Coordinates of N, CA, C and O and ligand atoms in Angstrom, one line a residue:
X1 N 5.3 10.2 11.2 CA 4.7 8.9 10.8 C 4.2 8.1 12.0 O 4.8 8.0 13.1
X2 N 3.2 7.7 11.8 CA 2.0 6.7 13.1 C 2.6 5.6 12.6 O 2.0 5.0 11.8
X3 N 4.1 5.1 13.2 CA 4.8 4.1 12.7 C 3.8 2.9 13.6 O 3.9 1.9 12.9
X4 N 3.2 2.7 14.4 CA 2.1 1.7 15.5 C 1.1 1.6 15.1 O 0.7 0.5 15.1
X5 N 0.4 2.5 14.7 CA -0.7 2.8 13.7 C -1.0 2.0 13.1 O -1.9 1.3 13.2
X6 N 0.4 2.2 11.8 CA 0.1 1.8 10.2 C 0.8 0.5 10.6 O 0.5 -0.4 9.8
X7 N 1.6 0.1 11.7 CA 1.7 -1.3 11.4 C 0.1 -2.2 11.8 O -0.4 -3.1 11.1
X8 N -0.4 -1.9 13.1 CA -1.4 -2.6 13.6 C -2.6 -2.6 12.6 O -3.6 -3.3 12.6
X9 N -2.4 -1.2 11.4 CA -4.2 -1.4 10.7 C -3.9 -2.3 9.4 O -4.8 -2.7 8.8
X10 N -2.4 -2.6 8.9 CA -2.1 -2.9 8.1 C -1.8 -4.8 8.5 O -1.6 -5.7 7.7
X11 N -1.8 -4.8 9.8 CA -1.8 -6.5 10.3 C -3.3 -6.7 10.5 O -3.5 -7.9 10.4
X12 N -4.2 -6.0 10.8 CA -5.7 -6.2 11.2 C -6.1 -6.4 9.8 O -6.6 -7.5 9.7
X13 N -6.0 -5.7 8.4 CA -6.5 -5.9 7.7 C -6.3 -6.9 6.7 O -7.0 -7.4 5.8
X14 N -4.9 -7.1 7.1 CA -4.2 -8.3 6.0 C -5.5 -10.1 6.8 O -5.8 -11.1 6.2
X15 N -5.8 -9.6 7.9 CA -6.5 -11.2 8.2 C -8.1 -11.3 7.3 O -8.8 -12.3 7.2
X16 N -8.4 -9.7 6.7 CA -9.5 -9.7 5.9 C -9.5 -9.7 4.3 O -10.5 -9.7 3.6
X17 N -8.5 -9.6 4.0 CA -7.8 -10.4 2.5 C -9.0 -11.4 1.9 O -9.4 -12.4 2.5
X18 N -9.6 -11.0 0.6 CA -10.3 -12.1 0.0 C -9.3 -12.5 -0.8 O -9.0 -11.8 -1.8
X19 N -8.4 -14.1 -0.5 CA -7.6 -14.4 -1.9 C -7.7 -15.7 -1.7 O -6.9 -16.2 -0.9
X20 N -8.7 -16.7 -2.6 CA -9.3 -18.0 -2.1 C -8.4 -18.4 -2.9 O -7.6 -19.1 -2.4
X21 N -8.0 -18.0 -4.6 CA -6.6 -18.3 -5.2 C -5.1 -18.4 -4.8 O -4.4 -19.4 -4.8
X22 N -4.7 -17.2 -4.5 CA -3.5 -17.5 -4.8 C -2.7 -18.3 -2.4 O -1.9 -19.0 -1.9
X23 N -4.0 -17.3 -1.9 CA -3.7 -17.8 -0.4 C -2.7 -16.7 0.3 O -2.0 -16.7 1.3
X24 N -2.8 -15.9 -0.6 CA -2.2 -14.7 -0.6 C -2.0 -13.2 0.2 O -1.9 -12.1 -0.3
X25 N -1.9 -13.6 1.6 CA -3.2 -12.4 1.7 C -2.5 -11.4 2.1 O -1.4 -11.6 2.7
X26 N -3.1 -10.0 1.9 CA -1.8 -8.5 2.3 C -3.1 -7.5 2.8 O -4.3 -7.5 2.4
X27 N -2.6 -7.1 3.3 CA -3.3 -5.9 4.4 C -2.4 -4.6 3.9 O -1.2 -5.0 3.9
X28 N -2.4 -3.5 3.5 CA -1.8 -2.1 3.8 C -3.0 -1.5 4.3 O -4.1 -1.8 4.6
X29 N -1.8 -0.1 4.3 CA -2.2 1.1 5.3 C -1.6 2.2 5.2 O -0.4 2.4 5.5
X30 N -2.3 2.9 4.8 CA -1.9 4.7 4.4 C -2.0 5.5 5.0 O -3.2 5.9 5.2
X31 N -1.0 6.4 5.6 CA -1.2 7.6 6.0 C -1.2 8.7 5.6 O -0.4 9.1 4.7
X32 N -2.2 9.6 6.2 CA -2.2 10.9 4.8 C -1.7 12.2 6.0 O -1.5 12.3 7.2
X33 N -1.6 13.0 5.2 CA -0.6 13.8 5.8 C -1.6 14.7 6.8 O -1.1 15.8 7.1
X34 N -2.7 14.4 7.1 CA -3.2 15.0 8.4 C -4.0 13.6 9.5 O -5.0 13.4 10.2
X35 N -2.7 12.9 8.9 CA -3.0 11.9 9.9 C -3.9 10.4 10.3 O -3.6 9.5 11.1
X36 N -4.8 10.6 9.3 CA -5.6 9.4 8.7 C -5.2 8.3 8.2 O -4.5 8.2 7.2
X37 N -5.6 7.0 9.1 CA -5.0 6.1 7.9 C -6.3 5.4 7.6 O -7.2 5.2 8.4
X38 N -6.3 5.0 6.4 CA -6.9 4.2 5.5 C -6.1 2.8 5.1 O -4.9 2.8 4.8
X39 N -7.0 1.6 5.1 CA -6.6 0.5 4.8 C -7.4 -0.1 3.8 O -8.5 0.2 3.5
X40 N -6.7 -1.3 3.4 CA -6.6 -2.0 1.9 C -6.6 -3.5 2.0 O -5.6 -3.8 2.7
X41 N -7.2 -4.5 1.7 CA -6.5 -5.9 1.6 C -6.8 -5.9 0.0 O -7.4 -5.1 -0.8
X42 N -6.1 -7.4 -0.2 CA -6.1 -7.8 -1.9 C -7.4 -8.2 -1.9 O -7.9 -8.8 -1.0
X43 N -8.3 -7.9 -3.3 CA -9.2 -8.7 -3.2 C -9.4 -9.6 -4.4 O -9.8 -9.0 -5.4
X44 N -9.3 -10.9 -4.6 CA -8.9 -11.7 -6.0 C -10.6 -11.9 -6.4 O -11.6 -11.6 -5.8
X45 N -10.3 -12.5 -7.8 CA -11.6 -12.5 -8.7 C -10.6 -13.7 -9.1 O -9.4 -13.9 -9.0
X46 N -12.0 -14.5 -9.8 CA -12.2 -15.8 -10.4 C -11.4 -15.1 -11.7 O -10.2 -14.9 -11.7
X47 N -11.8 -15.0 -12.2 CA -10.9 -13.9 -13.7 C -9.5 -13.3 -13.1 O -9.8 -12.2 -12.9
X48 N -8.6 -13.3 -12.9 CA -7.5 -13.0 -11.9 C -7.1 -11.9 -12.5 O -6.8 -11.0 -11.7
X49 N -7.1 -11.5 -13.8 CA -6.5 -10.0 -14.0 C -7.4 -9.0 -13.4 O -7.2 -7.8 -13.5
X50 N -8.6 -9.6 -12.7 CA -9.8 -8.3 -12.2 C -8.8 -8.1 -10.9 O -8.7 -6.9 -10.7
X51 N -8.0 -8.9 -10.2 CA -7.5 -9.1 -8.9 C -6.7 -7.8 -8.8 O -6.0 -7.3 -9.7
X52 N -6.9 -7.3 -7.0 CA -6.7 -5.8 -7.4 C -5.7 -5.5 -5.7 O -6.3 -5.7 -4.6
X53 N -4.4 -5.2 -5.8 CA -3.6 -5.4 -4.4 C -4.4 -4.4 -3.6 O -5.2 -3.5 -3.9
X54 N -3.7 -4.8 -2.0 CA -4.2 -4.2 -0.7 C -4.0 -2.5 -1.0 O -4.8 -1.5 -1.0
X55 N -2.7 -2.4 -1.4 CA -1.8 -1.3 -1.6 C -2.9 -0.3 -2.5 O -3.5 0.7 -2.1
X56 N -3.0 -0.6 -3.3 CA -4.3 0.3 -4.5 C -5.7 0.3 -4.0 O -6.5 1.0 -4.5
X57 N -6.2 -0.7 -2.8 CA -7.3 -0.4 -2.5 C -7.3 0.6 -1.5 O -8.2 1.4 -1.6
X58 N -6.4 0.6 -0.5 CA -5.8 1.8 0.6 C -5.5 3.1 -0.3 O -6.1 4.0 0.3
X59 N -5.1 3.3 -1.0 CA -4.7 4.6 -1.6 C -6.5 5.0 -2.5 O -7.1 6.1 -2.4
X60 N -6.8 4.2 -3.0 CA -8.1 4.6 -3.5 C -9.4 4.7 -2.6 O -10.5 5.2 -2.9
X61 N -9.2 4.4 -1.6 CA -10.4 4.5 -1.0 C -9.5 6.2 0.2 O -10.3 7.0 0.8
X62 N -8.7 6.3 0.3 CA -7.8 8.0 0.9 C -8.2 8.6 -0.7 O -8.6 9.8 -0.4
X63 N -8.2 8.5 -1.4 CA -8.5 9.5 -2.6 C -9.6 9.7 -2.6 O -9.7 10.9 -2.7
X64 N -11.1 8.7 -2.7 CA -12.3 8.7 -2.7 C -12.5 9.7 -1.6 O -13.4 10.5 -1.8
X65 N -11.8 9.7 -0.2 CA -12.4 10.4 1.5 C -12.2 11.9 0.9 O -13.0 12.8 1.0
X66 N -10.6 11.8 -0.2 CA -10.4 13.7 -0.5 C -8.8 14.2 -0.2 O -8.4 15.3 0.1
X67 N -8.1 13.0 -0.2 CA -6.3 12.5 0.4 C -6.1 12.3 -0.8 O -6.7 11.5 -1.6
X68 N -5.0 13.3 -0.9 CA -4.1 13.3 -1.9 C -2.5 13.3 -1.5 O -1.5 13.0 -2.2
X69 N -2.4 13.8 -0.1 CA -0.8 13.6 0.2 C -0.7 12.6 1.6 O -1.4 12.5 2.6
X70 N 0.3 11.8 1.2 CA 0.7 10.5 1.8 C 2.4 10.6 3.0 O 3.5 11.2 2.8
X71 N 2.1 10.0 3.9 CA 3.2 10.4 4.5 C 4.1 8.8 5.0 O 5.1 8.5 5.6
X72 N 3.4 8.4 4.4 CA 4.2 6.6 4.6 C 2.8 5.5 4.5 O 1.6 5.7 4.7
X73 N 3.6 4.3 4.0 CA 2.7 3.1 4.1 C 2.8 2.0 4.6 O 4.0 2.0 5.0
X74 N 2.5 1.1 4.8 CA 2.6 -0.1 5.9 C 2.1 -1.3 4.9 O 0.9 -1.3 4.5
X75 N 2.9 -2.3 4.7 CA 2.2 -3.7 3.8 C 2.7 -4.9 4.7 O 3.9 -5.2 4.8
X76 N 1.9 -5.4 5.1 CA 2.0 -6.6 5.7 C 1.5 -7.9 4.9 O 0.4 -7.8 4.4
X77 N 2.1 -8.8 4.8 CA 2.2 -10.1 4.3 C 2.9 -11.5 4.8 O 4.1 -11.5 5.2
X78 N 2.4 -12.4 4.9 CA 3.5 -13.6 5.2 C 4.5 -13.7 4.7 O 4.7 -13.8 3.5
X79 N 5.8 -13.7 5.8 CA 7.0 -13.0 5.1 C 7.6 -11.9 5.2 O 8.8 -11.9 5.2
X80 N 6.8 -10.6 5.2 CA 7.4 -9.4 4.7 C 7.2 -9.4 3.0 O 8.3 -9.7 2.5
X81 N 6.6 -9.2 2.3 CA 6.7 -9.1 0.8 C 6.5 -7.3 0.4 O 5.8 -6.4 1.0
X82 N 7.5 -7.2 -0.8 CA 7.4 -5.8 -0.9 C 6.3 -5.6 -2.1 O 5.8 -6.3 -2.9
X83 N 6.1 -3.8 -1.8 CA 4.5 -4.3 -3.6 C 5.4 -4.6 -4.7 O 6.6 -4.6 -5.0
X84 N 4.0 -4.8 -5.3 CA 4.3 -5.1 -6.5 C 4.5 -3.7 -7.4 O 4.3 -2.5 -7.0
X85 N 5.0 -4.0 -8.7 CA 5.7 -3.5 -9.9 C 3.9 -2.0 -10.2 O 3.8 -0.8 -10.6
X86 N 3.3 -3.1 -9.8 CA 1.8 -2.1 -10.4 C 1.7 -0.6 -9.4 O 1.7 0.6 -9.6
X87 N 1.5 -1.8 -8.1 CA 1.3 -0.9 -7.0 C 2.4 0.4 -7.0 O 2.0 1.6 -7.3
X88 N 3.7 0.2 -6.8 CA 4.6 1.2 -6.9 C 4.6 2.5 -7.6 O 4.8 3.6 -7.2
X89 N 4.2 1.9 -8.9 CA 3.8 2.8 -10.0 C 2.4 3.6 -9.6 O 2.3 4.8 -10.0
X90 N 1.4 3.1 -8.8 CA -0.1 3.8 -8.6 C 0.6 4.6 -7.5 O 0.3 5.8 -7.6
X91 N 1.5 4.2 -6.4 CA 1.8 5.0 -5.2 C 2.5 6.0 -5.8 O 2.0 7.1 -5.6
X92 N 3.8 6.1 -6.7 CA 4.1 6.9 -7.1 C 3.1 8.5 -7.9 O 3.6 9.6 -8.2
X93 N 2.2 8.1 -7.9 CA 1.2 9.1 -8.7 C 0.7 10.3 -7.6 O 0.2 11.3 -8.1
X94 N 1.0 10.1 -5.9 CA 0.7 11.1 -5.3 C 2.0 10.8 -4.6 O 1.5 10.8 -3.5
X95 N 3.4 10.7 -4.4 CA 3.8 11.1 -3.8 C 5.9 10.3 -4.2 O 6.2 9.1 -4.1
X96 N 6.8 11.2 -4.6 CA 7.7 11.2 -4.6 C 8.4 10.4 -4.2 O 8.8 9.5 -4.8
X97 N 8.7 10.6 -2.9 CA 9.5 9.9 -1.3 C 7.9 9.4 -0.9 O 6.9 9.9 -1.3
X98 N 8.2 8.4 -0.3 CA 7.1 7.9 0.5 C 7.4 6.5 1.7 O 7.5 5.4 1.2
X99 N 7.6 6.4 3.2 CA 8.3 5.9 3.2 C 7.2 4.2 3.2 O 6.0 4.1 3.3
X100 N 7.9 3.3 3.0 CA 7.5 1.7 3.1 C 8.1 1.5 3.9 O 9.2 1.8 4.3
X101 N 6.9 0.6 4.6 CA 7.2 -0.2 5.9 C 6.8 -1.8 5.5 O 5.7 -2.2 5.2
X102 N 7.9 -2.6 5.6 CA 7.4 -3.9 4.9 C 7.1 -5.1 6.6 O 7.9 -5.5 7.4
X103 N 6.1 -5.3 6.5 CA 5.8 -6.0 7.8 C 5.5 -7.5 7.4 O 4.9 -7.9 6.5
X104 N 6.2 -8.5 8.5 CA 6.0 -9.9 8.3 C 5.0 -10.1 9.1 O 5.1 -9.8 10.3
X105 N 3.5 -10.8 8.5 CA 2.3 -10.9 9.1 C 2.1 -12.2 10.3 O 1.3 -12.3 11.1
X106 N 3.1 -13.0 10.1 CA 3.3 -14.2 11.1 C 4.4 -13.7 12.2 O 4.7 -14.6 13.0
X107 N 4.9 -12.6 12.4 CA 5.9 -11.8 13.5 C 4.8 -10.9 14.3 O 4.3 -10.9 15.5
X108 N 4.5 -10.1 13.2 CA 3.6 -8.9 13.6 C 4.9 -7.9 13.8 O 4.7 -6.9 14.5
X109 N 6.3 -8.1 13.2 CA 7.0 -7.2 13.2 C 7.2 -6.2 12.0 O 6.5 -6.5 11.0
X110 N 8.3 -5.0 11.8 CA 8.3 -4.7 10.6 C 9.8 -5.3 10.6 O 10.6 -5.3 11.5
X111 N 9.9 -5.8 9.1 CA 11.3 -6.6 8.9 C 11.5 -5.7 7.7 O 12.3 -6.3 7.0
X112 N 11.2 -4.4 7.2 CA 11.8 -3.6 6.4 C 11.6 -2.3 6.4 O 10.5 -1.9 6.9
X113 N 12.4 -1.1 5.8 CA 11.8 0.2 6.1 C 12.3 0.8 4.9 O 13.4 1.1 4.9
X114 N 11.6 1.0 3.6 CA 12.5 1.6 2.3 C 11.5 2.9 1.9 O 10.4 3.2 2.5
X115 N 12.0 3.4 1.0 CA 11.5 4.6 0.4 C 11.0 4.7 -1.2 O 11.7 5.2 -2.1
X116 N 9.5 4.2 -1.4 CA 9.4 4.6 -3.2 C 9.9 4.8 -3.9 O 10.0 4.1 -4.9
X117 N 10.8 6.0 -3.5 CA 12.2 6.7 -4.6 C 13.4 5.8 -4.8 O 14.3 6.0 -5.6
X118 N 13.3 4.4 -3.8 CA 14.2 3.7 -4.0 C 13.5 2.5 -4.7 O 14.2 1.9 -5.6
X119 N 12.3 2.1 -4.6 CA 11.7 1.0 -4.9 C 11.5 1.1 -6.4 O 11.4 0.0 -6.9
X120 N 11.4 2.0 -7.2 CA 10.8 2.5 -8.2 C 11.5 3.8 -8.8 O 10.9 4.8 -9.1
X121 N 12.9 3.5 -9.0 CA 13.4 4.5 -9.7 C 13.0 5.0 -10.9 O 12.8 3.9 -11.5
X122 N 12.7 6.1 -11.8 CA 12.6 6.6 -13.1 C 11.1 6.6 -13.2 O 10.7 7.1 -14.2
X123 N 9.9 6.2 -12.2 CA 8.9 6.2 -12.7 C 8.0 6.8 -14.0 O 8.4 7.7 -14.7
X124 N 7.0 6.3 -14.2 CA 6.4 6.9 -15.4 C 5.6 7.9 -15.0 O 4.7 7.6 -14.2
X125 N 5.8 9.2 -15.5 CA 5.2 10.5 -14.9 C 4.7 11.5 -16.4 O 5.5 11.7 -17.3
X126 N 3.6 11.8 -16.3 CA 2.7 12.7 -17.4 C 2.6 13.8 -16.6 O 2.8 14.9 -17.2
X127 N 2.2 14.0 -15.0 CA 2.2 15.2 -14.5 C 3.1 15.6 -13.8 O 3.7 14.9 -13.0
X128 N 3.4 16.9 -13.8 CA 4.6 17.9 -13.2 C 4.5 18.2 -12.0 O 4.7 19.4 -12.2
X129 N 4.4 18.1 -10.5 CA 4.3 18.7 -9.6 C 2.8 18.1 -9.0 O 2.2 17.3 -9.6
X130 N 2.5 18.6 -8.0 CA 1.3 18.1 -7.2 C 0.0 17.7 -8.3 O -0.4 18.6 -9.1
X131 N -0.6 16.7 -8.2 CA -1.8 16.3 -9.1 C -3.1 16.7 -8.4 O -4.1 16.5 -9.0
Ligands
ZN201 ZN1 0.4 -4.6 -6.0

């Protein structure tokens, strides 16, 4: 894991956050298992259910490149905030264990280190093994 990496692309991108609502702003950062990271901020809509987290824009734009295996993620926010209920569930779709790095964006430290498998126990799963 590019534990320096995914913190620095996941604090660089949290300052590019479009969230004129909520003021909200989160940066992730995905690493794929040959090393690449891809990054994500939130980006809100005037209609707020269009509003789409940092975390699903990083994993979708590594799927779009041709990344499908994930070796940890990095989410920075004011605070340290962990994802959301949605996000967890979309991360879980490529990858089991995954580890989380929860970073406070006003430190520039990581103030947590958990694992998917813990964040999101029993997930909702239709497919069997690698997708
Ligand atoms: Zn989310």
């Amino acid at each position: 894991m590019n534990r320096d990496g995914l913190l620095a692309a996941a604090l660089a991108t949290q300052e590019r956050a479009y969230a004129p609502y909520s003021q909200f702003q989160v940066g992730a950062a995905v690493e794929t298992e040959t090393g690449e990271i891809f990054t994500g901020c939130n980006v809100e809509n005037a209609s707020y259910g269009l509003t789409i987290c940092a975390e699903r824009v990083a994993v979708c734009l590594a799927v779009a490149a041709g990344h499908r295996h994930f070796v940890a993620i990095a989410v920075a926010t004011a605070g340290g905030a962990s994802p959301c209920g949605a996000c967890r569930q979309f991360l879980a779709e490529f990858a089991d264990r995954l580890p989380v790095l929860i970073v406070n964006a006003e430190t520039g430290n990581i103030v947590a280190e958990t694992d998917l498998a813990d964040l999101l126990p029993g997930r909702f799963q239709l497919l069997d093994g690698d997708a």
